[in-house]
Amino acid sequence: MQITCENCFTVYDLSSEKAGLAGCPYCEHINKPKKGGASVQLGGGMGMDPNKTMVGYIEGETKNEGSAVHKLIQGKTPAVPSEKVWTLAILEGDDKGKRFLLSKPVIRIGRKEAELILRDPEISRQQCVIQIYGETAIIRDLKSANGTLVNGFVIKEDLLKNGDQIRVGNTVLQISLQQKKS
């Protein structure tokens, strides 16, 4: 059974022998497996109207990379690369011109309660998370109200490549992977 850590959002396998409590192999947070599996009904199943969000699937085409992303990171632990560095540059928004070195393997982006806090009223407190696996990086939307777009596509989860543009609210960020300067 696969579990997503509630603390750092790392996806890991839980053996059937450890069906009770299980610690995340990355952050050691104790995650309680959900009983009966996680069944999600789209649309009105949970009392939510998908048309009530500010960014709907009409504004950006959807891109579903979930299964490919899971296959790529399965069994891996987030870690920053030793020879290269990941950076985020803000191209549009209130924080335009700022650059951030991604020195941790798991970075939550949001308005509050995040490692990277942006001054944008249109983003959620916890908008999305970027996980770095060496020279591979993924992004996951954290069920934000306005959605997360990568290169114009609304995503739930996606693989990030050098030069990709991420839109959260009114902010556009560009991720890059560069050789470390000696």
PDB file of C-alpha atoms in Angstrom:
ATOM      1  CA  MET A   1       0.000   0.000   0.000  1.00  0.00           C
ATOM      2  CA  GLN A   2       1.327   3.463  -0.849  1.00  0.00           C
ATOM      3  CA  ILE A   3       1.084   6.260   1.700  1.00  0.00           C
ATOM      4  CA  THR A   4       1.686   9.986   1.275  1.00  0.00           C
ATOM      5  CA  CYS A   5       3.283  11.520   4.348  1.00  0.00           C
ATOM      6  CA  GLU A   6       1.004  14.140   5.924  1.00  0.00           C
ATOM      7  CA  ASN A   7       4.039  16.204   6.947  1.00  0.00           C
ATOM      8  CA  CYS A   8       6.491  16.225   3.994  1.00  0.00           C
ATOM      9  CA  PHE A   9       4.244  14.696   1.266  1.00  0.00           C
ATOM     10  CA  THR A  10       6.755  11.941   0.395  1.00  0.00           C
ATOM     11  CA  VAL A  11       5.081   8.919  -1.196  1.00  0.00           C
ATOM     12  CA  TYR A  12       6.329   5.614   0.224  1.00  0.00           C
ATOM     13  CA  ASP A  13       5.310   1.951   0.376  1.00  0.00           C
ATOM     14  CA  LEU A  14       3.883   0.519   3.593  1.00  0.00           C
ATOM     15  CA  SER A  15       4.202  -3.246   4.009  1.00  0.00           C
ATOM     16  CA  SER A  16       1.158  -5.190   5.176  1.00  0.00           C
ATOM     17  CA  GLU A  17       3.015  -6.168   8.394  1.00  0.00           C
ATOM     18  CA  LYS A  18       3.120  -2.486   9.410  1.00  0.00           C
ATOM     19  CA  ALA A  19      -0.590  -1.872   8.865  1.00  0.00           C
ATOM     20  CA  GLY A  20      -0.858   0.039  12.178  1.00  0.00           C
ATOM     21  CA  LEU A  21       1.322   3.109  12.574  1.00  0.00           C
ATOM     22  CA  ALA A  22       4.169   3.806  10.172  1.00  0.00           C
ATOM     23  CA  GLY A  23       6.939   6.396  10.212  1.00  0.00           C
ATOM     24  CA  CYS A  24       7.899   8.277   7.050  1.00  0.00           C
ATOM     25  CA  PRO A  25      11.350   7.127   5.841  1.00  0.00           C
ATOM     26  CA  TYR A  26      12.283  10.759   5.101  1.00  0.00           C
ATOM     27  CA  CYS A  27      11.005  12.890   8.008  1.00  0.00           C
ATOM     28  CA  GLU A  28       9.989  10.080  10.435  1.00  0.00           C
ATOM     29  CA  HIS A  29       6.512  11.612  10.896  1.00  0.00           C
ATOM     30  CA  ILE A  30       4.027   9.003  12.138  1.00  0.00           C
ATOM     31  CA  ASN A  31       1.271   8.596   9.537  1.00  0.00           C
ATOM     32  CA  LYS A  32      -1.932   6.774  10.305  1.00  0.00           C
ATOM     33  CA  PRO A  33      -3.212   4.750   7.315  1.00  0.00           C
ATOM     34  CA  LYS A  34      -6.738   5.685   6.280  1.00  0.00           C
ATOM     35  CA  LYS A  35      -9.254   2.920   6.948  1.00  0.00           C
ATOM     36  CA  GLY A  36     -11.195   1.654   3.955  1.00  0.00           C
ATOM     37  CA  GLY A  37      -8.909   3.361   1.426  1.00  0.00           C
ATOM     38  CA  ALA A  38      -9.226   6.842   0.107  1.00  0.00           C
ATOM     39  CA  SER A  39     -12.174   7.100  -2.209  1.00  0.00           C
ATOM     40  CA  VAL A  40     -12.753  10.510  -3.694  1.00  0.00           C
ATOM     41  CA  GLN A  41     -15.826  11.429  -5.663  1.00  0.00           C
ATOM     42  CA  LEU A  42     -15.408  14.239  -8.135  1.00  0.00           C
ATOM     43  CA  GLY A  43     -18.016  16.926  -8.448  1.00  0.00           C
ATOM     44  CA  GLY A  44     -20.778  17.089  -5.878  1.00  0.00           C
ATOM     45  CA  GLY A  45     -19.872  13.854  -4.043  1.00  0.00           C
ATOM     46  CA  MET A  46     -18.281  15.709  -1.115  1.00  0.00           C
ATOM     47  CA  GLY A  47     -20.495  18.772  -1.281  1.00  0.00           C
ATOM     48  CA  MET A  48     -17.979  20.635  -3.443  1.00  0.00           C
ATOM     49  CA  ASP A  49     -18.913  22.307  -6.686  1.00  0.00           C
ATOM     50  CA  PRO A  50     -15.892  22.161  -9.059  1.00  0.00           C
ATOM     51  CA  ASN A  51     -17.193  25.321 -10.757  1.00  0.00           C
ATOM     52  CA  LYS A  52     -16.733  27.353  -7.544  1.00  0.00           C
ATOM     53  CA  THR A  53     -12.929  27.484  -7.716  1.00  0.00           C
ATOM     54  CA  MET A  54     -11.276  30.559  -9.201  1.00  0.00           C
ATOM     55  CA  VAL A  55      -9.265  28.597 -11.786  1.00  0.00           C
ATOM     56  CA  GLY A  56     -11.260  25.891 -13.498  1.00  0.00           C
ATOM     57  CA  TYR A  57     -10.089  23.383 -16.050  1.00  0.00           C
ATOM     58  CA  ILE A  58     -11.503  25.634 -18.763  1.00  0.00           C
ATOM     59  CA  GLU A  59      -8.793  28.271 -18.189  1.00  0.00           C
ATOM     60  CA  GLY A  60      -5.888  25.817 -18.400  1.00  0.00           C
ATOM     61  CA  GLU A  61      -5.738  22.456 -20.093  1.00  0.00           C
ATOM     62  CA  THR A  62      -5.335  19.584 -17.646  1.00  0.00           C
ATOM     63  CA  LYS A  63      -2.226  17.472 -17.642  1.00  0.00           C
ATOM     64  CA  ASN A  64      -2.247  14.203 -15.730  1.00  0.00           C
ATOM     65  CA  GLU A  65       1.263  12.926 -15.084  1.00  0.00           C
ATOM     66  CA  GLY A  66       0.445  11.223 -11.779  1.00  0.00           C
ATOM     67  CA  SER A  67       1.222   7.650 -12.755  1.00  0.00           C
ATOM     68  CA  ALA A  68       4.459   8.564 -14.577  1.00  0.00           C
ATOM     69  CA  VAL A  69       5.610  10.657 -11.607  1.00  0.00           C
ATOM     70  CA  HIS A  70       4.898   7.861  -9.135  1.00  0.00           C
ATOM     71  CA  LYS A  71       6.857   5.382 -11.257  1.00  0.00           C
ATOM     72  CA  LEU A  72       9.784   7.801 -11.477  1.00  0.00           C
ATOM     73  CA  ILE A  73      10.108   8.446  -7.727  1.00  0.00           C
ATOM     74  CA  GLN A  74       8.897   5.132  -6.348  1.00  0.00           C
ATOM     75  CA  GLY A  75      11.243   3.911  -3.626  1.00  0.00           C
ATOM     76  CA  LYS A  76      13.389   7.070  -3.733  1.00  0.00           C
ATOM     77  CA  THR A  77      13.949   9.499  -0.882  1.00  0.00           C
ATOM     78  CA  PRO A  78      14.033  13.258  -1.574  1.00  0.00           C
ATOM     79  CA  ALA A  79      17.608  14.622  -1.644  1.00  0.00           C
ATOM     80  CA  VAL A  80      19.321  17.700  -3.094  1.00  0.00           C
ATOM     81  CA  PRO A  81      21.935  17.032  -5.804  1.00  0.00           C
ATOM     82  CA  SER A  82      25.607  17.316  -4.870  1.00  0.00           C
ATOM     83  CA  GLU A  83      26.935  18.761  -8.172  1.00  0.00           C
ATOM     84  CA  LYS A  84      24.021  21.038  -9.158  1.00  0.00           C
ATOM     85  CA  VAL A  85      21.557  23.479  -7.551  1.00  0.00           C
ATOM     86  CA  TRP A  86      17.832  24.043  -8.085  1.00  0.00           C
ATOM     87  CA  THR A  87      16.653  27.676  -8.028  1.00  0.00           C
ATOM     88  CA  LEU A  88      13.306  29.447  -8.323  1.00  0.00           C
ATOM     89  CA  ALA A  89      13.094  32.914  -9.884  1.00  0.00           C
ATOM     90  CA  ILE A  90       9.929  35.012  -9.625  1.00  0.00           C
ATOM     91  CA  LEU A  91       9.044  36.392 -13.058  1.00  0.00           C
ATOM     92  CA  GLU A  92       5.655  37.979 -12.240  1.00  0.00           C
ATOM     93  CA  GLY A  93       3.853  38.993  -9.050  1.00  0.00           C
ATOM     94  CA  ASP A  94       4.455  41.028  -5.904  1.00  0.00           C
ATOM     95  CA  ASP A  95       7.848  39.399  -5.297  1.00  0.00           C
ATOM     96  CA  LYS A  96       9.064  39.850  -8.912  1.00  0.00           C
ATOM     97  CA  GLY A  97      12.853  39.674  -9.293  1.00  0.00           C
ATOM     98  CA  LYS A  98      13.523  37.546  -6.211  1.00  0.00           C
ATOM     99  CA  ARG A  99      15.495  34.304  -6.552  1.00  0.00           C
ATOM    100  CA  PHE A 100      15.479  31.385  -4.142  1.00  0.00           C
ATOM    101  CA  LEU A 101      18.020  28.592  -3.788  1.00  0.00           C
ATOM    102  CA  LEU A 102      16.179  25.340  -3.077  1.00  0.00           C
ATOM    103  CA  SER A 103      18.519  23.966  -0.411  1.00  0.00           C
ATOM    104  CA  LYS A 104      16.025  21.517   1.105  1.00  0.00           C
ATOM    105  CA  PRO A 105      14.662  18.467  -0.730  1.00  0.00           C
ATOM    106  CA  VAL A 106      11.026  19.310   0.175  1.00  0.00           C
ATOM    107  CA  ILE A 107       9.766  22.901  -0.220  1.00  0.00           C
ATOM    108  CA  ARG A 108       6.172  23.927   0.411  1.00  0.00           C
ATOM    109  CA  ILE A 109       5.077  27.113  -1.342  1.00  0.00           C
ATOM    110  CA  GLY A 110       2.232  29.183   0.027  1.00  0.00           C
ATOM    111  CA  ARG A 111       0.971  32.350   1.652  1.00  0.00           C
ATOM    112  CA  LYS A 112       1.577  31.048   5.225  1.00  0.00           C
ATOM    113  CA  GLU A 113       2.789  27.865   6.889  1.00  0.00           C
ATOM    114  CA  ALA A 114       5.337  27.140   4.125  1.00  0.00           C
ATOM    115  CA  GLU A 115       9.095  27.131   3.572  1.00  0.00           C
ATOM    116  CA  LEU A 116       8.705  29.594   0.676  1.00  0.00           C
ATOM    117  CA  ILE A 117       6.162  32.290   1.578  1.00  0.00           C
ATOM    118  CA  LEU A 118       4.874  34.511  -1.239  1.00  0.00           C
ATOM    119  CA  ARG A 119       3.012  37.817  -0.833  1.00  0.00           C
ATOM    120  CA  ASP A 120       0.132  36.920  -3.145  1.00  0.00           C
ATOM    121  CA  PRO A 121      -3.456  37.013  -1.806  1.00  0.00           C
ATOM    122  CA  GLU A 122      -4.583  34.655  -4.598  1.00  0.00           C
ATOM    123  CA  ILE A 123      -2.574  31.663  -3.381  1.00  0.00           C
ATOM    124  CA  SER A 124      -3.491  29.260  -0.608  1.00  0.00           C
ATOM    125  CA  ARG A 125      -1.725  29.055   2.735  1.00  0.00           C
ATOM    126  CA  GLN A 126      -0.156  25.852   1.423  1.00  0.00           C
ATOM    127  CA  GLN A 127      -0.414  26.008  -2.364  1.00  0.00           C
ATOM    128  CA  CYS A 128       1.986  23.342  -3.623  1.00  0.00           C
ATOM    129  CA  VAL A 129       5.086  21.365  -2.731  1.00  0.00           C
ATOM    130  CA  ILE A 130       8.268  20.805  -4.747  1.00  0.00           C
ATOM    131  CA  GLN A 131      10.201  17.636  -3.998  1.00  0.00           C
ATOM    132  CA  ILE A 132      13.762  17.231  -5.242  1.00  0.00           C
ATOM    133  CA  TYR A 133      15.210  13.813  -6.009  1.00  0.00           C
ATOM    134  CA  GLY A 134      18.736  14.740  -7.109  1.00  0.00           C
ATOM    135  CA  GLU A 135      18.451  16.072 -10.665  1.00  0.00           C
ATOM    136  CA  THR A 136      14.736  15.236 -10.786  1.00  0.00           C
ATOM    137  CA  ALA A 137      12.079  17.501  -9.272  1.00  0.00           C
ATOM    138  CA  ILE A 138       8.332  17.064  -8.966  1.00  0.00           C
ATOM    139  CA  ILE A 139       5.558  19.455  -8.008  1.00  0.00           C
ATOM    140  CA  ARG A 140       2.265  18.600  -6.295  1.00  0.00           C
ATOM    141  CA  ASP A 141      -0.730  20.866  -5.843  1.00  0.00           C
ATOM    142  CA  LEU A 142      -1.912  20.706  -2.218  1.00  0.00           C
ATOM    143  CA  LYS A 143      -5.623  20.925  -3.071  1.00  0.00           C
ATOM    144  CA  SER A 144      -5.313  24.697  -3.396  1.00  0.00           C
ATOM    145  CA  ALA A 145      -8.340  26.857  -4.133  1.00  0.00           C
ATOM    146  CA  ASN A 146      -6.892  28.404  -7.313  1.00  0.00           C
ATOM    147  CA  GLY A 147      -4.877  25.494  -8.630  1.00  0.00           C
ATOM    148  CA  THR A 148      -1.255  25.220  -9.743  1.00  0.00           C
ATOM    149  CA  LEU A 149      -0.232  25.501 -13.396  1.00  0.00           C
ATOM    150  CA  VAL A 150       2.984  24.277 -15.005  1.00  0.00           C
ATOM    151  CA  ASN A 151       3.633  25.713 -18.480  1.00  0.00           C
ATOM    152  CA  GLY A 152      -0.075  26.596 -18.796  1.00  0.00           C
ATOM    153  CA  PHE A 153      -1.412  23.192 -17.695  1.00  0.00           C
ATOM    154  CA  VAL A 154      -3.451  22.752 -14.505  1.00  0.00           C
ATOM    155  CA  ILE A 155      -1.708  19.965 -12.595  1.00  0.00           C
ATOM    156  CA  LYS A 156      -2.238  17.822  -9.543  1.00  0.00           C
ATOM    157  CA  GLU A 157       1.288  16.419  -9.818  1.00  0.00           C
ATOM    158  CA  ASP A 158       3.957  16.818 -12.489  1.00  0.00           C
ATOM    159  CA  LEU A 159       7.616  16.367 -13.290  1.00  0.00           C
ATOM    160  CA  LEU A 160       9.541  19.656 -13.411  1.00  0.00           C
ATOM    161  CA  LYS A 161      12.214  20.340 -16.005  1.00  0.00           C
ATOM    162  CA  ASN A 162      14.828  23.072 -16.255  1.00  0.00           C
ATOM    163  CA  GLY A 163      13.088  26.297 -17.371  1.00  0.00           C
ATOM    164  CA  ASP A 164       9.518  25.243 -16.524  1.00  0.00           C
ATOM    165  CA  GLN A 165       7.189  28.051 -15.456  1.00  0.00           C
ATOM    166  CA  ILE A 166       4.914  27.577 -12.460  1.00  0.00           C
ATOM    167  CA  ARG A 167       1.866  29.810 -11.946  1.00  0.00           C
ATOM    168  CA  VAL A 168       0.347  30.064  -8.476  1.00  0.00           C
ATOM    169  CA  GLY A 169      -2.259  32.810  -8.106  1.00  0.00           C
ATOM    170  CA  ASN A 170      -0.839  35.957  -9.731  1.00  0.00           C
ATOM    171  CA  THR A 171       2.764  34.787  -9.305  1.00  0.00           C
ATOM    172  CA  VAL A 172       4.858  33.129 -12.018  1.00  0.00           C
ATOM    173  CA  LEU A 173       8.014  31.282 -10.969  1.00  0.00           C
ATOM    174  CA  GLN A 174      10.661  29.695 -13.170  1.00  0.00           C
ATOM    175  CA  ILE A 175      12.623  26.699 -11.930  1.00  0.00           C
ATOM    176  CA  SER A 176      16.165  26.044 -13.081  1.00  0.00           C
ATOM    177  CA  LEU A 177      18.866  23.460 -12.478  1.00  0.00           C
ATOM    178  CA  GLN A 178      22.395  24.833 -12.705  1.00  0.00           C
ATOM    179  CA  GLN A 179      25.927  23.619 -12.109  1.00  0.00           C
ATOM    180  CA  LYS A 180      27.249  24.605  -8.664  1.00  0.00           C
ATOM    181  CA  LYS A 181      29.740  27.467  -8.804  1.00  0.00           C
ATOM    182  CA  SER A 182      33.088  26.624  -7.246  1.00  0.00           C
TER     183      SER A 182
END
